[in-house]
C-alpha atoms as an extended CHARMM CRD file, in Angstrom:
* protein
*
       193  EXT
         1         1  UNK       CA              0.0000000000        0.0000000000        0.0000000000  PROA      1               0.0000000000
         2         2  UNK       CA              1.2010000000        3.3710000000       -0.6950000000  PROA      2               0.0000000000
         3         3  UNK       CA              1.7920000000        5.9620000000        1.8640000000  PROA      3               0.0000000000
         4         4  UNK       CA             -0.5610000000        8.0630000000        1.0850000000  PROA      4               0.0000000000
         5         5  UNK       CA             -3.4320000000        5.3410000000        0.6080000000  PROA      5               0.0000000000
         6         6  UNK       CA             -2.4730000000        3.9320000000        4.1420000000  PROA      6               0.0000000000
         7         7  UNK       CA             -2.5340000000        7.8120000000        5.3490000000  PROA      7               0.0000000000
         8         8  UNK       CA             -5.8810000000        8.4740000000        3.9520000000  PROA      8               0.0000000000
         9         9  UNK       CA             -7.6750000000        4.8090000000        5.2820000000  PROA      9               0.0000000000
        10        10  UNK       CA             -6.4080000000        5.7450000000        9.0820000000  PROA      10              0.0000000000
        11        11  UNK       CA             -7.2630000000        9.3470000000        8.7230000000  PROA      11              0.0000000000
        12        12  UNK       CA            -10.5170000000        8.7340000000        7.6580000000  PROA      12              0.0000000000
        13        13  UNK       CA            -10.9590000000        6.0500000000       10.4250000000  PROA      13              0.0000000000
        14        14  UNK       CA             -9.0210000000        8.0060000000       13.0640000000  PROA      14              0.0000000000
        15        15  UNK       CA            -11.5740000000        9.4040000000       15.1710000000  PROA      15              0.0000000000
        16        16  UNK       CA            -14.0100000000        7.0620000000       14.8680000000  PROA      16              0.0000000000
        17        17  UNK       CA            -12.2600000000        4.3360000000       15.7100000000  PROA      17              0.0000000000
        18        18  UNK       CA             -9.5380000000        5.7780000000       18.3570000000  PROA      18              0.0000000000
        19        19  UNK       CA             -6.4670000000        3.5420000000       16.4460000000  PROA      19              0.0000000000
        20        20  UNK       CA             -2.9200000000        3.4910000000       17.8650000000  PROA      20              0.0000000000
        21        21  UNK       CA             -1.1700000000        4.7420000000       14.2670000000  PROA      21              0.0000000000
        22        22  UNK       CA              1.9200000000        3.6110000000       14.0650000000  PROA      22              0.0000000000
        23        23  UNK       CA              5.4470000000        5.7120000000       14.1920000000  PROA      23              0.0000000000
        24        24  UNK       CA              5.4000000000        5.2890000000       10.4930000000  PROA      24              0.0000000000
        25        25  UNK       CA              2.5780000000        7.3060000000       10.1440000000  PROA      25              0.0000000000
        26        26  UNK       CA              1.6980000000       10.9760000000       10.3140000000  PROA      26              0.0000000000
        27        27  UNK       CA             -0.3130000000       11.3210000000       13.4920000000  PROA      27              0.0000000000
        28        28  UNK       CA             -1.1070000000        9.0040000000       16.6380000000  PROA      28              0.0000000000
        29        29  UNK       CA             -3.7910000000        9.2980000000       19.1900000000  PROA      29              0.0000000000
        30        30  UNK       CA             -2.4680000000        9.0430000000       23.0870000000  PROA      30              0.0000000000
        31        31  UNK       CA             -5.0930000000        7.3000000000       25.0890000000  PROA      31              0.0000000000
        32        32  UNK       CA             -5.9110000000        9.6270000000       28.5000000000  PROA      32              0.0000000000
        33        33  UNK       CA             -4.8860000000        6.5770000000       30.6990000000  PROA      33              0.0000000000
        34        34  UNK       CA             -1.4330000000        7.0940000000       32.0580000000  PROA      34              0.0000000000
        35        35  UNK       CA             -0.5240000000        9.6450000000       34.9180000000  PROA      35              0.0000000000
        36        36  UNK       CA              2.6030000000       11.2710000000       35.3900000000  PROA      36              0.0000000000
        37        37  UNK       CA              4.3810000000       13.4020000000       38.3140000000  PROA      37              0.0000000000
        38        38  UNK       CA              6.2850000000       17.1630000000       36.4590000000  PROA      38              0.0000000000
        39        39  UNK       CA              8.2150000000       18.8590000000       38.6520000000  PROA      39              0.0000000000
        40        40  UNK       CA              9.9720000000       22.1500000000       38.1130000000  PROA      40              0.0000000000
        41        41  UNK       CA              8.7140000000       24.6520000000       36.2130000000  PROA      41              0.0000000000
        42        42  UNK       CA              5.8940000000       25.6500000000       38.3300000000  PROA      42              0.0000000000
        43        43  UNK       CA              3.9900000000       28.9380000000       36.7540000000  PROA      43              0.0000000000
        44        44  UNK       CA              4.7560000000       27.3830000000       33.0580000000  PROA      44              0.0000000000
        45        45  UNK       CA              3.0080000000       23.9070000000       34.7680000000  PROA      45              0.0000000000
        46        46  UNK       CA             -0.2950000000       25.8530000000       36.4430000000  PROA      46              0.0000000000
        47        47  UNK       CA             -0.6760000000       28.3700000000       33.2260000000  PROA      47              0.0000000000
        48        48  UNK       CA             -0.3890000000       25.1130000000       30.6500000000  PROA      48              0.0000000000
        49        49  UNK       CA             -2.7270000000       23.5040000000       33.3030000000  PROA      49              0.0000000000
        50        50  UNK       CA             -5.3870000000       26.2650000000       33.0860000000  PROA      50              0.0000000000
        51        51  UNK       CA             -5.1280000000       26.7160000000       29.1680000000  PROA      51              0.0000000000
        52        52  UNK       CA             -6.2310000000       22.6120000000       29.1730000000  PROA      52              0.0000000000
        53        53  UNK       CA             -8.8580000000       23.3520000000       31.8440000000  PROA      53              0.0000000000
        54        54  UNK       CA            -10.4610000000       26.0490000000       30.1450000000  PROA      54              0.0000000000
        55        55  UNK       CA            -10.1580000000       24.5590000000       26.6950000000  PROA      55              0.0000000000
        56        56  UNK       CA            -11.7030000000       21.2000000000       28.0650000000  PROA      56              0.0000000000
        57        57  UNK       CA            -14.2940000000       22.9980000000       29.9610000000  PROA      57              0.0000000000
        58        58  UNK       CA            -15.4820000000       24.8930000000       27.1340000000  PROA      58              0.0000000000
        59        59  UNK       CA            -15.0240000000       28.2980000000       27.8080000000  PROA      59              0.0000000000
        60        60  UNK       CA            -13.1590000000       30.9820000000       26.0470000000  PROA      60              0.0000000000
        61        61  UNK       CA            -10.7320000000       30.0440000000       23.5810000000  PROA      61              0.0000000000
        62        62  UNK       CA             -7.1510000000       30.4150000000       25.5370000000  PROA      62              0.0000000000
        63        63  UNK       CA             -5.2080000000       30.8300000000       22.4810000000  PROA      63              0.0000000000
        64        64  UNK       CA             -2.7930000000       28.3860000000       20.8160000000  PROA      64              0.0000000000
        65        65  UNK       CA              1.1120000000       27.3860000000       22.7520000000  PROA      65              0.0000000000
        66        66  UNK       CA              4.3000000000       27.4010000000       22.1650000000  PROA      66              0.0000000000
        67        67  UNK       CA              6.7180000000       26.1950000000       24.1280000000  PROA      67              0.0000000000
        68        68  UNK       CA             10.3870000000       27.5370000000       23.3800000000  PROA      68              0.0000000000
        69        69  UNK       CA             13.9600000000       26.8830000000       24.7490000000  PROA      69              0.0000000000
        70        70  UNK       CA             17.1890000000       24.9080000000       24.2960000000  PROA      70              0.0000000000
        71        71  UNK       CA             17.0980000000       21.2130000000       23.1990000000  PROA      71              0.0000000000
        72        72  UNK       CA             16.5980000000       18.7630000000       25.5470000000  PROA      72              0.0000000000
        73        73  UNK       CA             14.9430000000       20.6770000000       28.3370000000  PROA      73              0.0000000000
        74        74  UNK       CA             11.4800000000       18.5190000000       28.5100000000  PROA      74              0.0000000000
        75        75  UNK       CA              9.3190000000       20.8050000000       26.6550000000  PROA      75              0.0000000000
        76        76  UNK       CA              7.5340000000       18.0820000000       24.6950000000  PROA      76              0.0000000000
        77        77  UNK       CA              7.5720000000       15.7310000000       27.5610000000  PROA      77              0.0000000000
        78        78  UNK       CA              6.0810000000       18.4690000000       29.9120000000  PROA      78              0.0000000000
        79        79  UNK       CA              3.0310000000       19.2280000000       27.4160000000  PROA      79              0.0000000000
        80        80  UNK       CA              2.7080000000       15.4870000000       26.5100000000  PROA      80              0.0000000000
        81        81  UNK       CA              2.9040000000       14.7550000000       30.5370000000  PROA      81              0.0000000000
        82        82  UNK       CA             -0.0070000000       17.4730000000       31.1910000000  PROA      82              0.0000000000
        83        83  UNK       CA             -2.2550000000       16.1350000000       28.8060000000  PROA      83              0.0000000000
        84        84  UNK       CA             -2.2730000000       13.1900000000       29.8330000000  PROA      84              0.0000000000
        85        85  UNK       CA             -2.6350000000       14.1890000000       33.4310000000  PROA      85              0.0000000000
        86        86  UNK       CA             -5.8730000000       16.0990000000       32.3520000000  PROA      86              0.0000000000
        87        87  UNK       CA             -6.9820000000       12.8970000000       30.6540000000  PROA      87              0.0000000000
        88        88  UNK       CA             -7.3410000000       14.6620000000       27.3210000000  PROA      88              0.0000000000
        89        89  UNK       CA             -6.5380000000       12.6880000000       24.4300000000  PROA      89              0.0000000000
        90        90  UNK       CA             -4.4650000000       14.2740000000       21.5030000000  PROA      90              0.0000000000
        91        91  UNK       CA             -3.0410000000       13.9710000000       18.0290000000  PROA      91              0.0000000000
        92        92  UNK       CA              0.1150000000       14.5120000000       17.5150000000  PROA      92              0.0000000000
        93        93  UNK       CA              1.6990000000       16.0870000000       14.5710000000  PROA      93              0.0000000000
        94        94  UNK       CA              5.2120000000       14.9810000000       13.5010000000  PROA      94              0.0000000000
        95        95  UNK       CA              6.4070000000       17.1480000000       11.1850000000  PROA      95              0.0000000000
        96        96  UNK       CA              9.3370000000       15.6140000000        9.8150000000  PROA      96              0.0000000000
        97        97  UNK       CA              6.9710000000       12.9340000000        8.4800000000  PROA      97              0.0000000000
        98        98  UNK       CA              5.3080000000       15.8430000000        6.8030000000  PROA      98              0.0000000000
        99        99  UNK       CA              8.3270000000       17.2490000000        4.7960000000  PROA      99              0.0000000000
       100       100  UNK       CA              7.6870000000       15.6010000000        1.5650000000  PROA      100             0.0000000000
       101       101  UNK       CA              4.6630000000       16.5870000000        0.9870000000  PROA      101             0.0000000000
       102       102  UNK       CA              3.4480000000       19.0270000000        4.3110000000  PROA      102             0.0000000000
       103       103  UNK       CA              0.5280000000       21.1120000000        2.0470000000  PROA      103             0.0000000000
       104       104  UNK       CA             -0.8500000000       17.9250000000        0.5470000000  PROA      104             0.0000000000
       105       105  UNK       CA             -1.4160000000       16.0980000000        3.7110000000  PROA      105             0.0000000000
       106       106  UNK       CA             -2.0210000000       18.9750000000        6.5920000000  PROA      106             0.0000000000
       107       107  UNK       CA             -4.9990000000       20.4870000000        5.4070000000  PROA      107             0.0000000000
       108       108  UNK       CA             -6.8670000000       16.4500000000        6.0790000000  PROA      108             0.0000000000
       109       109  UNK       CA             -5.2580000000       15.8680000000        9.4040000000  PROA      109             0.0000000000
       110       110  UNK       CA             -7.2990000000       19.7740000000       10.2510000000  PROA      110             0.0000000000
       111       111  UNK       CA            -10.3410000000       18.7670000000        8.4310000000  PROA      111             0.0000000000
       112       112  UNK       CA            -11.0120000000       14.9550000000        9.7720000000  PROA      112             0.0000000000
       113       113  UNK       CA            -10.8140000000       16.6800000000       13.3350000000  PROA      113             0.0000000000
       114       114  UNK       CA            -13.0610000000       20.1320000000       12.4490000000  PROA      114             0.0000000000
       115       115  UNK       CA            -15.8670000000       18.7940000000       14.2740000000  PROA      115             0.0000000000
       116       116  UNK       CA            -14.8040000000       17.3090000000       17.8360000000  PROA      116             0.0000000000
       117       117  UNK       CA            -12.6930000000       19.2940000000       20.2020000000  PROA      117             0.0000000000
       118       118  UNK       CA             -9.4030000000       18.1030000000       19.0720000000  PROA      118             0.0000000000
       119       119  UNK       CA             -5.7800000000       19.3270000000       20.9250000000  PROA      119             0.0000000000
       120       120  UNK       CA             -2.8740000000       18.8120000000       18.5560000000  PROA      120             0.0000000000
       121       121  UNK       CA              1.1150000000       18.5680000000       19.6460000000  PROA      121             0.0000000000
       122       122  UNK       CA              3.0950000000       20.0680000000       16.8180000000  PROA      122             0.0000000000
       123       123  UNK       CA              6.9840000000       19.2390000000       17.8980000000  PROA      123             0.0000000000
       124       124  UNK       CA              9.9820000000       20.7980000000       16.4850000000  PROA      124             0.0000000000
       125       125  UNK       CA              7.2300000000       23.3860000000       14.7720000000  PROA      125             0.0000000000
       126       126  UNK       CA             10.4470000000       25.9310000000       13.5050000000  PROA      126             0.0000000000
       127       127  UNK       CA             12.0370000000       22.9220000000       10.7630000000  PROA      127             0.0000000000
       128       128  UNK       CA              8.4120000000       22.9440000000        8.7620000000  PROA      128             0.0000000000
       129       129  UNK       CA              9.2700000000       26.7070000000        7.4810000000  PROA      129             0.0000000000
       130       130  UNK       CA             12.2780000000       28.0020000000        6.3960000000  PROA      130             0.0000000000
       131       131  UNK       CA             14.1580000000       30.5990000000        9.3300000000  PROA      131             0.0000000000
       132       132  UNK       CA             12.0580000000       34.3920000000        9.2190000000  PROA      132             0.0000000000
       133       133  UNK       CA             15.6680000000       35.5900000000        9.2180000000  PROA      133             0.0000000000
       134       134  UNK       CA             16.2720000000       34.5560000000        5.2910000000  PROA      134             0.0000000000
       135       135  UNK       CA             17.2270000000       37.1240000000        3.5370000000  PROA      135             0.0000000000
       136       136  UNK       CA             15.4390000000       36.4310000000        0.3830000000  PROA      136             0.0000000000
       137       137  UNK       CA             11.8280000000       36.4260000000       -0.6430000000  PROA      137             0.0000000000
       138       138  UNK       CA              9.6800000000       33.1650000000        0.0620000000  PROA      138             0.0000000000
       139       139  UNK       CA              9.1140000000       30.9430000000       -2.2990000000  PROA      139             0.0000000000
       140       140  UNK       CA              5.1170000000       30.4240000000       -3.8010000000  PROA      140             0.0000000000
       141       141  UNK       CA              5.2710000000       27.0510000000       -1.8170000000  PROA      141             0.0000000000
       142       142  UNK       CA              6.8000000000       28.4900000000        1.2510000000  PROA      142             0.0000000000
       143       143  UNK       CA              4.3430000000       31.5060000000        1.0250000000  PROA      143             0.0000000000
       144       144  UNK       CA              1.2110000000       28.8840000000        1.2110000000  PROA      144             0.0000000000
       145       145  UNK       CA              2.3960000000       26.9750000000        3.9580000000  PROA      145             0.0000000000
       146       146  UNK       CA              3.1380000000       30.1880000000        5.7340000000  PROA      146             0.0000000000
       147       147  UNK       CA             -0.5440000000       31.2980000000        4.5520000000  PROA      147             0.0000000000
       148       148  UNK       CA             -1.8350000000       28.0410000000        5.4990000000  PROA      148             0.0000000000
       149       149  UNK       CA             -0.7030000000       28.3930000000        9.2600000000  PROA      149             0.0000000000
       150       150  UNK       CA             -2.0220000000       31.6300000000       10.0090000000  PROA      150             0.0000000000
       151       151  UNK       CA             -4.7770000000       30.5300000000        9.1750000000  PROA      151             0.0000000000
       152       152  UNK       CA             -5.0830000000       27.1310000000       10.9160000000  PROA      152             0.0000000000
       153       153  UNK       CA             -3.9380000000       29.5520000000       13.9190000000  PROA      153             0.0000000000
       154       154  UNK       CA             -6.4040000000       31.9830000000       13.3870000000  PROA      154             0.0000000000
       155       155  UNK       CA             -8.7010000000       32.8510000000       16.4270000000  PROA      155             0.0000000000
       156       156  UNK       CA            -11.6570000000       33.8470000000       13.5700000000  PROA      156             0.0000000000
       157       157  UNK       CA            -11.8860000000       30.6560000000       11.5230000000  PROA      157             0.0000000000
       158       158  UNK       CA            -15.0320000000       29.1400000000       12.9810000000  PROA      158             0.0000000000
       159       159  UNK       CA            -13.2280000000       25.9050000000       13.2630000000  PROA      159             0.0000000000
       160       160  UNK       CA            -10.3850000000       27.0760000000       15.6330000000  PROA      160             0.0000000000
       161       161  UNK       CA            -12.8640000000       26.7730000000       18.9170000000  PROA      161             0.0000000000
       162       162  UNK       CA            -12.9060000000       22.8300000000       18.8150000000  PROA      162             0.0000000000
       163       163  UNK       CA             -8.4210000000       22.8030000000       18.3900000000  PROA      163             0.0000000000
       164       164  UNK       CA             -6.2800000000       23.7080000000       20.6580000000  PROA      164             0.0000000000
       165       165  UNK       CA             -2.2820000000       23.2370000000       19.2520000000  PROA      165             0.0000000000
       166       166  UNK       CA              0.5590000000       23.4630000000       20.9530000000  PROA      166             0.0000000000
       167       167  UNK       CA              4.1250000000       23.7390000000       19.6300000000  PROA      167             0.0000000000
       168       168  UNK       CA              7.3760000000       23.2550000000       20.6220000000  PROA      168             0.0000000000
       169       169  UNK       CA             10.6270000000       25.0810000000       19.0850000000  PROA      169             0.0000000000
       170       170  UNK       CA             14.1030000000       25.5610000000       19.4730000000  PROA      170             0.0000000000
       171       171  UNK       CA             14.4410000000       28.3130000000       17.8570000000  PROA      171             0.0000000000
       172       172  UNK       CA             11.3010000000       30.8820000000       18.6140000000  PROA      172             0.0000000000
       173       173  UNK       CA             13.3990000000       33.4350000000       16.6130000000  PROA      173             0.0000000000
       174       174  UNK       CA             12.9300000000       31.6540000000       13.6710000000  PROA      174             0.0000000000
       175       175  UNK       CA              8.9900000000       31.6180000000       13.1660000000  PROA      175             0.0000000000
       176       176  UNK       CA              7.3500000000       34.4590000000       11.4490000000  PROA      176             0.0000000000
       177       177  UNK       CA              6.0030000000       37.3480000000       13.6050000000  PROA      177             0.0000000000
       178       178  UNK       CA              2.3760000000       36.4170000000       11.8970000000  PROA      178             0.0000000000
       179       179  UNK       CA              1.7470000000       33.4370000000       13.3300000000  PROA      179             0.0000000000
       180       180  UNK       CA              3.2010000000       34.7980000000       16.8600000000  PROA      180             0.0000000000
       181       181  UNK       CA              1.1620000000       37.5920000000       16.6450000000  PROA      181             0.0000000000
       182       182  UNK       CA             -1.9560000000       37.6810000000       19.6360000000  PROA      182             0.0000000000
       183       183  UNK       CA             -4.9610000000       35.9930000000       18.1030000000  PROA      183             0.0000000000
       184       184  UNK       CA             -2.9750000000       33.2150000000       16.4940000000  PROA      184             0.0000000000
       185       185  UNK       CA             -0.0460000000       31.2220000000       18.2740000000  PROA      185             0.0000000000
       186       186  UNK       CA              0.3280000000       34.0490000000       21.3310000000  PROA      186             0.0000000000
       187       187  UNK       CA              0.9570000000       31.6060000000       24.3580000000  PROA      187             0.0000000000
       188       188  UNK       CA              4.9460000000       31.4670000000       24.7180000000  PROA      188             0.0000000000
       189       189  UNK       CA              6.5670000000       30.0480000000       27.6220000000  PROA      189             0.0000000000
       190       190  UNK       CA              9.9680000000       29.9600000000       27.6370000000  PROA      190             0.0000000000
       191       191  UNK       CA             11.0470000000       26.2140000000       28.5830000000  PROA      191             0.0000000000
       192       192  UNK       CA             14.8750000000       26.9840000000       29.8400000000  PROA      192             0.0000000000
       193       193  UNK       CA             17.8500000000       25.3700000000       31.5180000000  PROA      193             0.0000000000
């Protein structure tokens, strides 16, 4: 079977069904069944904590995450951890899986979760575009993934209430000030040392 037709059979079953994909797929679903002990980090821990609460209670949007710092420092494993504590199941995004073909296969992971509340971990979110420090002019492709994330981001799109993403980067300097701007991805916590 082809990549893409195995993508699009366990996409299409994905939340229906609640499948374990496997790493050689795009996306995986975490069961809400395991409980873990963070320490450190304490006003990064309770504001992450109340951006779950209020997302799984329902009320205002709290705005998309990213987490930012050095390599290494438990910035995936803290969000992954916190989830889980909540018991909220989520997808998560591995973008280096997505490099081949990113605008082709993003827009159906978004779409196949539009209608339940869905919270997405995007890791390692700076190495899908190319550094905001390039000093050259974006190419058409690199313009419509850019376009495509601002929007996916974007407090207005009607869909945005039922997602809740959070990112982690290495390099926060390297994402475009569009998609960091309030209304989009405008909850950073700096994960350091």
């Amino acid at each position: 079977i082809k990549l893409n037709e195995a993508f699009s059979f366990y996409l299409n079953n994905f939340l229906k069904s609640k499948f374990m994909f496997k790493k050689s797929f795009i996306c995986k679903m975490y069961p809400p069944e395991f409980s873990f002990n963070i320490v450190g980090y304490d006003i990064v821990v309770s504001s992450l904590n109340n951006i779950i609460s209020n997302f799984k209670e329902g009320f205002i949007h709290p705005g998309h995450v990213l987490l930012y710092g050095p390599p290494g420092t438990g910035k995936t494993k803290m969000i992954t951890d916190l989830l889980i504590l909540n018991k909220v199941a989520f997808v998560v995004v591995d973008m280096k899986l997505l490099q081949n073909n990113p605008m082709e296969n993003l827009p159906i992971i978004f779409e196949n979760c539009a209608n339940e509340k869905t919270v997405f971990l995007i890791d390692e979110f700076d190495g899908f575009l190319p550094p905001s420090k390039l000093k050259r002019a974006l190419s058409p492709e690199e313009e419509k993934q850019l376009s495509f994330w601002k929007t996916i981001f974007d407090s207005n799109d009607p869909k945005a209430k039922n997602r809740l993403i959070f990112c982690t980067t290495n390099h926060k300097d390297y994402l475009d000030e569009g998609i960091l701007r309030p209304g989009r991805l405008e909850n950073h916590f700096e994960v350091g040392n």
